[in-house]
Amino acid sequence: MIKFPKPIQDLIDQFCKLPGIGPKTAERLVYFLLKQNKNEIDEFALSLNQINNSVVKCSICHNISEKDPCAICADKNRDHKLICIIAEPHDLAAVENTGEFKGVYHVLGGVLDPLSGMTPDRLKFDDLLAKLQKNKVAEIILAFNPDMEGEATMIYLNNLLKSFKVKITRLARGMPVGSDLEYTDEITLSSAIKNRKEM
Ligand SMILES: [Zn+2]
């Protein structure tokens, strides 16, 4: 096996940590970067640096944002009595892209999966309860992937929120079982929001 110069090997190792990237792809990406001009590599490095230094988590909804609170939480024209609970920030982007939802969000930070160590204490449940105690909330939409972990999380949430007398809905079952919110097309996701069902 050939031994790469250390700076190259270091970058390959960094790429390998990314999801879906194996050593061969990592090598290809590094060789691609080596062919770019210096400015382009500088811009790439700057972008990486910016996500480290200029992106914060919104203290209200836990979405990633440039400001705290994020633009959605700070928007008075949105319906703050309507909260959509999602697993990850990229799910927020998927729901937001449908243009169908005018409420606010709560990013849980994952889904329940005890076998992988995702127990309730690792998700933003406490924070959600505090929010419900403090604010008047009319409806909570559970927008999770229709897979085992997503279903388990929705059942857990439904039990957790029962005592609050808030309407709890979930996306319509138009989405194929096992599908991923992030990759569901906007029309399907939009109709799943519109036709949401009470839990
Ligand atoms: Zn926010």
JSON list of C-alpha atoms and ligand atoms in Angstrom, two decimals:
[
{"chain": "A", "resi": 1, "resn": "MET", "atom": "CA", "xyz": [0.00, 0.00, 0.00]},
{"chain": "A", "resi": 2, "resn": "ILE", "atom": "CA", "xyz": [1.28, 3.42, -0.83]},
{"chain": "A", "resi": 3, "resn": "LYS", "atom": "CA", "xyz": [1.85, 5.85, 1.97]},
{"chain": "A", "resi": 4, "resn": "PHE", "atom": "CA", "xyz": [0.41, 9.32, 1.43]},
{"chain": "A", "resi": 5, "resn": "PRO", "atom": "CA", "xyz": [2.21, 12.45, 2.61]},
{"chain": "A", "resi": 6, "resn": "LYS", "atom": "CA", "xyz": [0.92, 13.25, 6.08]},
{"chain": "A", "resi": 7, "resn": "PRO", "atom": "CA", "xyz": [-1.21, 16.33, 5.18]},
{"chain": "A", "resi": 8, "resn": "ILE", "atom": "CA", "xyz": [-2.97, 14.27, 2.53]},
{"chain": "A", "resi": 9, "resn": "GLN", "atom": "CA", "xyz": [-3.48, 11.27, 4.80]},
{"chain": "A", "resi": 10, "resn": "ASP", "atom": "CA", "xyz": [-4.83, 13.58, 7.52]},
{"chain": "A", "resi": 11, "resn": "LEU", "atom": "CA", "xyz": [-7.43, 15.03, 5.16]},
{"chain": "A", "resi": 12, "resn": "ILE", "atom": "CA", "xyz": [-8.37, 11.55, 3.88]},
{"chain": "A", "resi": 13, "resn": "ASP", "atom": "CA", "xyz": [-8.90, 10.50, 7.50]},
{"chain": "A", "resi": 14, "resn": "GLN", "atom": "CA", "xyz": [-11.14, 13.53, 8.09]},
{"chain": "A", "resi": 15, "resn": "PHE", "atom": "CA", "xyz": [-13.28, 12.76, 5.02]},
{"chain": "A", "resi": 16, "resn": "CYS", "atom": "CA", "xyz": [-13.56, 9.14, 6.14]},
{"chain": "A", "resi": 17, "resn": "LYS", "atom": "CA", "xyz": [-15.35, 10.32, 9.29]},
{"chain": "A", "resi": 18, "resn": "LEU", "atom": "CA", "xyz": [-18.20, 11.68, 7.17]},
{"chain": "A", "resi": 19, "resn": "PRO", "atom": "CA", "xyz": [-21.30, 9.51, 6.71]},
{"chain": "A", "resi": 20, "resn": "GLY", "atom": "CA", "xyz": [-21.29, 7.40, 3.55]},
{"chain": "A", "resi": 21, "resn": "ILE", "atom": "CA", "xyz": [-17.65, 8.11, 2.71]},
{"chain": "A", "resi": 22, "resn": "GLY", "atom": "CA", "xyz": [-15.17, 5.24, 2.57]},
{"chain": "A", "resi": 23, "resn": "PRO", "atom": "CA", "xyz": [-11.38, 5.43, 2.10]},
{"chain": "A", "resi": 24, "resn": "LYS", "atom": "CA", "xyz": [-11.56, 5.27, -1.72]},
{"chain": "A", "resi": 25, "resn": "THR", "atom": "CA", "xyz": [-14.07, 8.11, -1.98]},
{"chain": "A", "resi": 26, "resn": "ALA", "atom": "CA", "xyz": [-12.08, 10.10, 0.56]},
{"chain": "A", "resi": 27, "resn": "GLU", "atom": "CA", "xyz": [-8.96, 9.70, -1.58]},
{"chain": "A", "resi": 28, "resn": "ARG", "atom": "CA", "xyz": [-10.85, 10.82, -4.67]},
{"chain": "A", "resi": 29, "resn": "LEU", "atom": "CA", "xyz": [-12.15, 13.91, -2.88]},
{"chain": "A", "resi": 30, "resn": "VAL", "atom": "CA", "xyz": [-8.69, 14.85, -1.64]},
{"chain": "A", "resi": 31, "resn": "TYR", "atom": "CA", "xyz": [-7.17, 14.42, -5.11]},
{"chain": "A", "resi": 32, "resn": "PHE", "atom": "CA", "xyz": [-9.99, 16.52, -6.51]},
{"chain": "A", "resi": 33, "resn": "LEU", "atom": "CA", "xyz": [-9.22, 19.29, -4.02]},
{"chain": "A", "resi": 34, "resn": "LEU", "atom": "CA", "xyz": [-5.51, 19.11, -4.84]},
{"chain": "A", "resi": 35, "resn": "LYS", "atom": "CA", "xyz": [-6.38, 19.94, -8.43]},
{"chain": "A", "resi": 36, "resn": "GLN", "atom": "CA", "xyz": [-8.30, 23.09, -7.47]},
{"chain": "A", "resi": 37, "resn": "ASN", "atom": "CA", "xyz": [-6.63, 26.47, -7.33]},
{"chain": "A", "resi": 38, "resn": "LYS", "atom": "CA", "xyz": [-5.55, 27.93, -4.02]},
{"chain": "A", "resi": 39, "resn": "ASN", "atom": "CA", "xyz": [-8.49, 30.35, -3.78]},
{"chain": "A", "resi": 40, "resn": "GLU", "atom": "CA", "xyz": [-11.03, 27.61, -4.13]},
{"chain": "A", "resi": 41, "resn": "ILE", "atom": "CA", "xyz": [-9.38, 25.57, -1.39]},
{"chain": "A", "resi": 42, "resn": "ASP", "atom": "CA", "xyz": [-9.29, 28.67, 0.81]},
{"chain": "A", "resi": 43, "resn": "GLU", "atom": "CA", "xyz": [-13.02, 29.17, 0.27]},
{"chain": "A", "resi": 44, "resn": "PHE", "atom": "CA", "xyz": [-13.67, 25.54, 1.14]},
{"chain": "A", "resi": 45, "resn": "ALA", "atom": "CA", "xyz": [-11.63, 25.89, 4.34]},
{"chain": "A", "resi": 46, "resn": "LEU", "atom": "CA", "xyz": [-13.41, 29.14, 5.17]},
{"chain": "A", "resi": 47, "resn": "SER", "atom": "CA", "xyz": [-16.82, 27.49, 4.80]},
{"chain": "A", "resi": 48, "resn": "LEU", "atom": "CA", "xyz": [-15.74, 24.71, 7.14]},
{"chain": "A", "resi": 49, "resn": "ASN", "atom": "CA", "xyz": [-14.50, 27.25, 9.61]},
{"chain": "A", "resi": 50, "resn": "GLN", "atom": "CA", "xyz": [-17.74, 29.19, 9.42]},
{"chain": "A", "resi": 51, "resn": "ILE", "atom": "CA", "xyz": [-19.92, 26.25, 10.34]},
{"chain": "A", "resi": 52, "resn": "ASN", "atom": "CA", "xyz": [-17.70, 25.84, 13.35]},
{"chain": "A", "resi": 53, "resn": "ASN", "atom": "CA", "xyz": [-17.73, 29.47, 14.43]},
{"chain": "A", "resi": 54, "resn": "SER", "atom": "CA", "xyz": [-20.79, 31.19, 12.99]},
{"chain": "A", "resi": 55, "resn": "VAL", "atom": "CA", "xyz": [-23.52, 28.59, 13.43]},
{"chain": "A", "resi": 56, "resn": "VAL", "atom": "CA", "xyz": [-25.35, 28.39, 16.74]},
{"chain": "A", "resi": 57, "resn": "LYS", "atom": "CA", "xyz": [-28.27, 26.40, 18.06]},
{"chain": "A", "resi": 58, "resn": "CYS", "atom": "CA", "xyz": [-31.50, 28.27, 18.62]},
{"chain": "A", "resi": 59, "resn": "SER", "atom": "CA", "xyz": [-32.16, 28.11, 22.37]},
{"chain": "A", "resi": 60, "resn": "ILE", "atom": "CA", "xyz": [-35.92, 27.93, 21.75]},
{"chain": "A", "resi": 61, "resn": "CYS", "atom": "CA", "xyz": [-36.34, 25.30, 19.01]},
{"chain": "A", "resi": 62, "resn": "HIS", "atom": "CA", "xyz": [-32.77, 23.83, 18.81]},
{"chain": "A", "resi": 63, "resn": "ASN", "atom": "CA", "xyz": [-32.59, 24.43, 15.10]},
{"chain": "A", "resi": 64, "resn": "ILE", "atom": "CA", "xyz": [-29.21, 25.40, 13.67]},
{"chain": "A", "resi": 65, "resn": "SER", "atom": "CA", "xyz": [-29.07, 29.08, 12.91]},
{"chain": "A", "resi": 66, "resn": "GLU", "atom": "CA", "xyz": [-26.86, 32.11, 12.50]},
{"chain": "A", "resi": 67, "resn": "LYS", "atom": "CA", "xyz": [-28.73, 33.86, 15.30]},
{"chain": "A", "resi": 68, "resn": "ASP", "atom": "CA", "xyz": [-30.35, 32.92, 18.59]},
{"chain": "A", "resi": 69, "resn": "PRO", "atom": "CA", "xyz": [-33.35, 32.87, 18.51]},
{"chain": "A", "resi": 70, "resn": "CYS", "atom": "CA", "xyz": [-33.52, 31.63, 14.92]},
{"chain": "A", "resi": 71, "resn": "ALA", "atom": "CA", "xyz": [-35.42, 33.49, 12.21]},
{"chain": "A", "resi": 72, "resn": "ILE", "atom": "CA", "xyz": [-38.45, 31.17, 12.56]},
{"chain": "A", "resi": 73, "resn": "CYS", "atom": "CA", "xyz": [-38.76, 31.55, 16.35]},
{"chain": "A", "resi": 74, "resn": "ALA", "atom": "CA", "xyz": [-38.29, 35.31, 16.04]},
{"chain": "A", "resi": 75, "resn": "ASP", "atom": "CA", "xyz": [-40.96, 35.63, 13.33]},
{"chain": "A", "resi": 76, "resn": "LYS", "atom": "CA", "xyz": [-44.13, 37.15, 14.82]},
{"chain": "A", "resi": 77, "resn": "ASN", "atom": "CA", "xyz": [-46.12, 36.26, 11.71]},
{"chain": "A", "resi": 78, "resn": "ARG", "atom": "CA", "xyz": [-45.75, 32.54, 12.38]},
{"chain": "A", "resi": 79, "resn": "ASP", "atom": "CA", "xyz": [-48.26, 30.68, 14.51]},
{"chain": "A", "resi": 80, "resn": "HIS", "atom": "CA", "xyz": [-46.47, 30.04, 17.81]},
{"chain": "A", "resi": 81, "resn": "LYS", "atom": "CA", "xyz": [-49.41, 27.95, 19.06]},
{"chain": "A", "resi": 82, "resn": "LEU", "atom": "CA", "xyz": [-48.64, 25.34, 16.44]},
{"chain": "A", "resi": 83, "resn": "ILE", "atom": "CA", "xyz": [-45.48, 23.32, 17.07]},
{"chain": "A", "resi": 84, "resn": "CYS", "atom": "CA", "xyz": [-44.04, 20.77, 14.68]},
{"chain": "A", "resi": 85, "resn": "ILE", "atom": "CA", "xyz": [-41.74, 18.29, 16.42]},
{"chain": "A", "resi": 86, "resn": "ILE", "atom": "CA", "xyz": [-39.02, 16.80, 14.26]},
{"chain": "A", "resi": 87, "resn": "ALA", "atom": "CA", "xyz": [-35.93, 14.69, 14.86]},
{"chain": "A", "resi": 88, "resn": "GLU", "atom": "CA", "xyz": [-33.17, 16.65, 13.17]},
{"chain": "A", "resi": 89, "resn": "PRO", "atom": "CA", "xyz": [-32.53, 20.08, 11.65]},
{"chain": "A", "resi": 90, "resn": "HIS", "atom": "CA", "xyz": [-32.57, 18.60, 8.13]},
{"chain": "A", "resi": 91, "resn": "ASP", "atom": "CA", "xyz": [-36.15, 17.44, 8.76]},
{"chain": "A", "resi": 92, "resn": "LEU", "atom": "CA", "xyz": [-37.02, 21.04, 9.57]},
{"chain": "A", "resi": 93, "resn": "ALA", "atom": "CA", "xyz": [-35.64, 22.06, 6.20]},
{"chain": "A", "resi": 94, "resn": "ALA", "atom": "CA", "xyz": [-37.77, 19.38, 4.48]},
{"chain": "A", "resi": 95, "resn": "VAL", "atom": "CA", "xyz": [-40.99, 20.56, 6.17]},
{"chain": "A", "resi": 96, "resn": "GLU", "atom": "CA", "xyz": [-40.10, 24.20, 5.63]},
{"chain": "A", "resi": 97, "resn": "ASN", "atom": "CA", "xyz": [-39.49, 23.60, 1.91]},
{"chain": "A", "resi": 98, "resn": "THR", "atom": "CA", "xyz": [-43.07, 22.43, 1.42]},
{"chain": "A", "resi": 99, "resn": "GLY", "atom": "CA", "xyz": [-44.27, 25.96, 2.31]},
{"chain": "A", "resi": 100, "resn": "GLU", "atom": "CA", "xyz": [-47.25, 24.24, 3.93]},
{"chain": "A", "resi": 101, "resn": "PHE", "atom": "CA", "xyz": [-46.38, 24.83, 7.58]},
{"chain": "A", "resi": 102, "resn": "LYS", "atom": "CA", "xyz": [-46.72, 28.26, 9.22]},
{"chain": "A", "resi": 103, "resn": "GLY", "atom": "CA", "xyz": [-46.11, 27.29, 12.84]},
{"chain": "A", "resi": 104, "resn": "VAL", "atom": "CA", "xyz": [-42.86, 26.89, 14.77]},
{"chain": "A", "resi": 105, "resn": "TYR", "atom": "CA", "xyz": [-40.62, 23.88, 15.41]},
{"chain": "A", "resi": 106, "resn": "HIS", "atom": "CA", "xyz": [-39.05, 21.85, 18.17]},
{"chain": "A", "resi": 107, "resn": "VAL", "atom": "CA", "xyz": [-35.98, 19.84, 17.14]},
{"chain": "A", "resi": 108, "resn": "LEU", "atom": "CA", "xyz": [-35.72, 16.76, 19.35]},
{"chain": "A", "resi": 109, "resn": "GLY", "atom": "CA", "xyz": [-32.11, 15.98, 18.41]},
{"chain": "A", "resi": 110, "resn": "GLY", "atom": "CA", "xyz": [-32.77, 12.42, 17.21]},
{"chain": "A", "resi": 111, "resn": "VAL", "atom": "CA", "xyz": [-35.22, 9.58, 17.69]},
{"chain": "A", "resi": 112, "resn": "LEU", "atom": "CA", "xyz": [-35.60, 7.00, 20.42]},
{"chain": "A", "resi": 113, "resn": "ASP", "atom": "CA", "xyz": [-33.41, 3.98, 19.78]},
{"chain": "A", "resi": 114, "resn": "PRO", "atom": "CA", "xyz": [-32.40, 2.47, 23.13]},
{"chain": "A", "resi": 115, "resn": "LEU", "atom": "CA", "xyz": [-30.25, -0.23, 21.49]},
{"chain": "A", "resi": 116, "resn": "SER", "atom": "CA", "xyz": [-28.04, 2.49, 20.02]},
{"chain": "A", "resi": 117, "resn": "GLY", "atom": "CA", "xyz": [-27.99, 4.41, 23.26]},
{"chain": "A", "resi": 118, "resn": "MET", "atom": "CA", "xyz": [-30.65, 6.95, 22.24]},
{"chain": "A", "resi": 119, "resn": "THR", "atom": "CA", "xyz": [-32.62, 6.99, 25.46]},
{"chain": "A", "resi": 120, "resn": "PRO", "atom": "CA", "xyz": [-35.19, 9.68, 26.38]},
{"chain": "A", "resi": 121, "resn": "ASP", "atom": "CA", "xyz": [-32.68, 11.65, 28.49]},
{"chain": "A", "resi": 122, "resn": "ARG", "atom": "CA", "xyz": [-30.59, 12.31, 25.37]},
{"chain": "A", "resi": 123, "resn": "LEU", "atom": "CA", "xyz": [-33.43, 14.01, 23.51]},
{"chain": "A", "resi": 124, "resn": "LYS", "atom": "CA", "xyz": [-35.02, 17.43, 24.12]},
{"chain": "A", "resi": 125, "resn": "PHE", "atom": "CA", "xyz": [-38.15, 16.14, 25.92]},
{"chain": "A", "resi": 126, "resn": "ASP", "atom": "CA", "xyz": [-37.71, 18.15, 29.17]},
{"chain": "A", "resi": 127, "resn": "ASP", "atom": "CA", "xyz": [-37.35, 21.29, 27.21]},
{"chain": "A", "resi": 128, "resn": "LEU", "atom": "CA", "xyz": [-40.51, 20.53, 25.26]},
{"chain": "A", "resi": 129, "resn": "LEU", "atom": "CA", "xyz": [-42.47, 19.97, 28.47]},
{"chain": "A", "resi": 130, "resn": "ALA", "atom": "CA", "xyz": [-41.19, 23.27, 29.87]},
{"chain": "A", "resi": 131, "resn": "LYS", "atom": "CA", "xyz": [-42.29, 24.99, 26.69]},
{"chain": "A", "resi": 132, "resn": "LEU", "atom": "CA", "xyz": [-45.79, 23.52, 26.99]},
{"chain": "A", "resi": 133, "resn": "GLN", "atom": "CA", "xyz": [-46.05, 24.56, 30.62]},
{"chain": "A", "resi": 134, "resn": "LYS", "atom": "CA", "xyz": [-45.05, 28.10, 29.81]},
{"chain": "A", "resi": 135, "resn": "ASN", "atom": "CA", "xyz": [-46.88, 28.79, 26.54]},
{"chain": "A", "resi": 136, "resn": "LYS", "atom": "CA", "xyz": [-50.34, 28.25, 25.18]},
{"chain": "A", "resi": 137, "resn": "VAL", "atom": "CA", "xyz": [-50.01, 25.57, 22.51]},
{"chain": "A", "resi": 138, "resn": "ALA", "atom": "CA", "xyz": [-53.01, 24.53, 20.44]},
{"chain": "A", "resi": 139, "resn": "GLU", "atom": "CA", "xyz": [-51.58, 21.74, 18.31]},
{"chain": "A", "resi": 140, "resn": "ILE", "atom": "CA", "xyz": [-48.48, 19.62, 18.11]},
{"chain": "A", "resi": 141, "resn": "ILE", "atom": "CA", "xyz": [-47.60, 17.93, 14.84]},
{"chain": "A", "resi": 142, "resn": "LEU", "atom": "CA", "xyz": [-45.33, 14.91, 15.07]},
{"chain": "A", "resi": 143, "resn": "ALA", "atom": "CA", "xyz": [-43.29, 14.79, 11.87]},
{"chain": "A", "resi": 144, "resn": "PHE", "atom": "CA", "xyz": [-41.08, 11.71, 12.00]},
{"chain": "A", "resi": 145, "resn": "ASN", "atom": "CA", "xyz": [-39.93, 9.15, 9.49]},
{"chain": "A", "resi": 146, "resn": "PRO", "atom": "CA", "xyz": [-42.42, 6.28, 9.28]},
{"chain": "A", "resi": 147, "resn": "ASP", "atom": "CA", "xyz": [-39.88, 3.72, 10.50]},
{"chain": "A", "resi": 148, "resn": "MET", "atom": "CA", "xyz": [-39.53, 1.79, 13.77]},
{"chain": "A", "resi": 149, "resn": "GLU", "atom": "CA", "xyz": [-37.62, 4.47, 15.67]},
{"chain": "A", "resi": 150, "resn": "GLY", "atom": "CA", "xyz": [-39.89, 7.24, 14.34]},
{"chain": "A", "resi": 151, "resn": "GLU", "atom": "CA", "xyz": [-43.00, 5.31, 15.41]},
{"chain": "A", "resi": 152, "resn": "ALA", "atom": "CA", "xyz": [-41.54, 4.56, 18.86]},
{"chain": "A", "resi": 153, "resn": "THR", "atom": "CA", "xyz": [-40.72, 8.25, 19.34]},
{"chain": "A", "resi": 154, "resn": "MET", "atom": "CA", "xyz": [-44.23, 9.32, 18.33]},
{"chain": "A", "resi": 155, "resn": "ILE", "atom": "CA", "xyz": [-45.83, 6.85, 20.74]},
{"chain": "A", "resi": 156, "resn": "TYR", "atom": "CA", "xyz": [-43.55, 8.06, 23.52]},
{"chain": "A", "resi": 157, "resn": "LEU", "atom": "CA", "xyz": [-44.41, 11.69, 22.76]},
{"chain": "A", "resi": 158, "resn": "ASN", "atom": "CA", "xyz": [-48.11, 10.98, 22.58]},
{"chain": "A", "resi": 159, "resn": "ASN", "atom": "CA", "xyz": [-47.99, 9.46, 26.09]},
{"chain": "A", "resi": 160, "resn": "LEU", "atom": "CA", "xyz": [-45.78, 12.22, 27.41]},
{"chain": "A", "resi": 161, "resn": "LEU", "atom": "CA", "xyz": [-48.04, 14.99, 26.15]},
{"chain": "A", "resi": 162, "resn": "LYS", "atom": "CA", "xyz": [-51.38, 13.40, 27.03]},
{"chain": "A", "resi": 163, "resn": "SER", "atom": "CA", "xyz": [-51.85, 15.43, 30.22]},
{"chain": "A", "resi": 164, "resn": "PHE", "atom": "CA", "xyz": [-51.52, 18.76, 28.40]},
{"chain": "A", "resi": 165, "resn": "LYS", "atom": "CA", "xyz": [-54.86, 18.63, 26.60]},
{"chain": "A", "resi": 166, "resn": "VAL", "atom": "CA", "xyz": [-53.20, 19.73, 23.42]},
{"chain": "A", "resi": 167, "resn": "LYS", "atom": "CA", "xyz": [-54.25, 18.37, 20.02]},
{"chain": "A", "resi": 168, "resn": "ILE", "atom": "CA", "xyz": [-51.59, 15.94, 18.81]},
{"chain": "A", "resi": 169, "resn": "THR", "atom": "CA", "xyz": [-51.43, 15.06, 15.14]},
{"chain": "A", "resi": 170, "resn": "ARG", "atom": "CA", "xyz": [-49.07, 13.04, 12.97]},
{"chain": "A", "resi": 171, "resn": "LEU", "atom": "CA", "xyz": [-48.31, 13.21, 9.28]},
{"chain": "A", "resi": 172, "resn": "ALA", "atom": "CA", "xyz": [-50.77, 11.38, 7.04]},
{"chain": "A", "resi": 173, "resn": "ARG", "atom": "CA", "xyz": [-49.66, 7.91, 6.09]},
{"chain": "A", "resi": 174, "resn": "GLY", "atom": "CA", "xyz": [-49.07, 8.85, 2.47]},
{"chain": "A", "resi": 175, "resn": "MET", "atom": "CA", "xyz": [-45.37, 8.43, 3.00]},
{"chain": "A", "resi": 176, "resn": "PRO", "atom": "CA", "xyz": [-44.02, 4.96, 2.24]},
{"chain": "A", "resi": 177, "resn": "VAL", "atom": "CA", "xyz": [-43.08, 2.95, 5.36]},
{"chain": "A", "resi": 178, "resn": "GLY", "atom": "CA", "xyz": [-39.36, 3.19, 6.00]},
{"chain": "A", "resi": 179, "resn": "SER", "atom": "CA", "xyz": [-39.03, 6.37, 3.94]},
{"chain": "A", "resi": 180, "resn": "ASP", "atom": "CA", "xyz": [-37.01, 9.36, 5.01]},
{"chain": "A", "resi": 181, "resn": "LEU", "atom": "CA", "xyz": [-38.59, 12.77, 5.54]},
{"chain": "A", "resi": 182, "resn": "GLU", "atom": "CA", "xyz": [-35.46, 14.37, 4.21]},
{"chain": "A", "resi": 183, "resn": "TYR", "atom": "CA", "xyz": [-35.80, 12.63, 0.83]},
{"chain": "A", "resi": 184, "resn": "THR", "atom": "CA", "xyz": [-39.58, 12.69, 0.52]},
{"chain": "A", "resi": 185, "resn": "ASP", "atom": "CA", "xyz": [-40.62, 14.89, -2.37]},
{"chain": "A", "resi": 186, "resn": "GLU", "atom": "CA", "xyz": [-42.27, 18.18, -1.48]},
{"chain": "A", "resi": 187, "resn": "ILE", "atom": "CA", "xyz": [-45.68, 17.27, -2.90]},
{"chain": "A", "resi": 188, "resn": "THR", "atom": "CA", "xyz": [-45.93, 14.05, -0.88]},
{"chain": "A", "resi": 189, "resn": "LEU", "atom": "CA", "xyz": [-44.69, 15.72, 2.30]},
{"chain": "A", "resi": 190, "resn": "SER", "atom": "CA", "xyz": [-46.93, 18.72, 1.73]},
{"chain": "A", "resi": 191, "resn": "SER", "atom": "CA", "xyz": [-50.01, 16.50, 1.42]},
{"chain": "A", "resi": 192, "resn": "ALA", "atom": "CA", "xyz": [-48.89, 14.49, 4.47]},
{"chain": "A", "resi": 193, "resn": "ILE", "atom": "CA", "xyz": [-48.89, 17.74, 6.48]},
{"chain": "A", "resi": 194, "resn": "LYS", "atom": "CA", "xyz": [-52.21, 18.93, 5.06]},
{"chain": "A", "resi": 195, "resn": "ASN", "atom": "CA", "xyz": [-53.91, 15.60, 5.75]},
{"chain": "A", "resi": 196, "resn": "ARG", "atom": "CA", "xyz": [-52.34, 15.06, 9.17]},
{"chain": "A", "resi": 197, "resn": "LYS", "atom": "CA", "xyz": [-54.30, 12.81, 11.52]},
{"chain": "A", "resi": 198, "resn": "GLU", "atom": "CA", "xyz": [-55.03, 13.09, 15.18]},
{"chain": "A", "resi": 199, "resn": "MET", "atom": "CA", "xyz": [-53.06, 10.54, 17.25]},
{"chain": "B", "resi": 1, "resn": "ZN", "atom": "ZN", "xyz": [-35.70, 28.63, 16.81]}
]
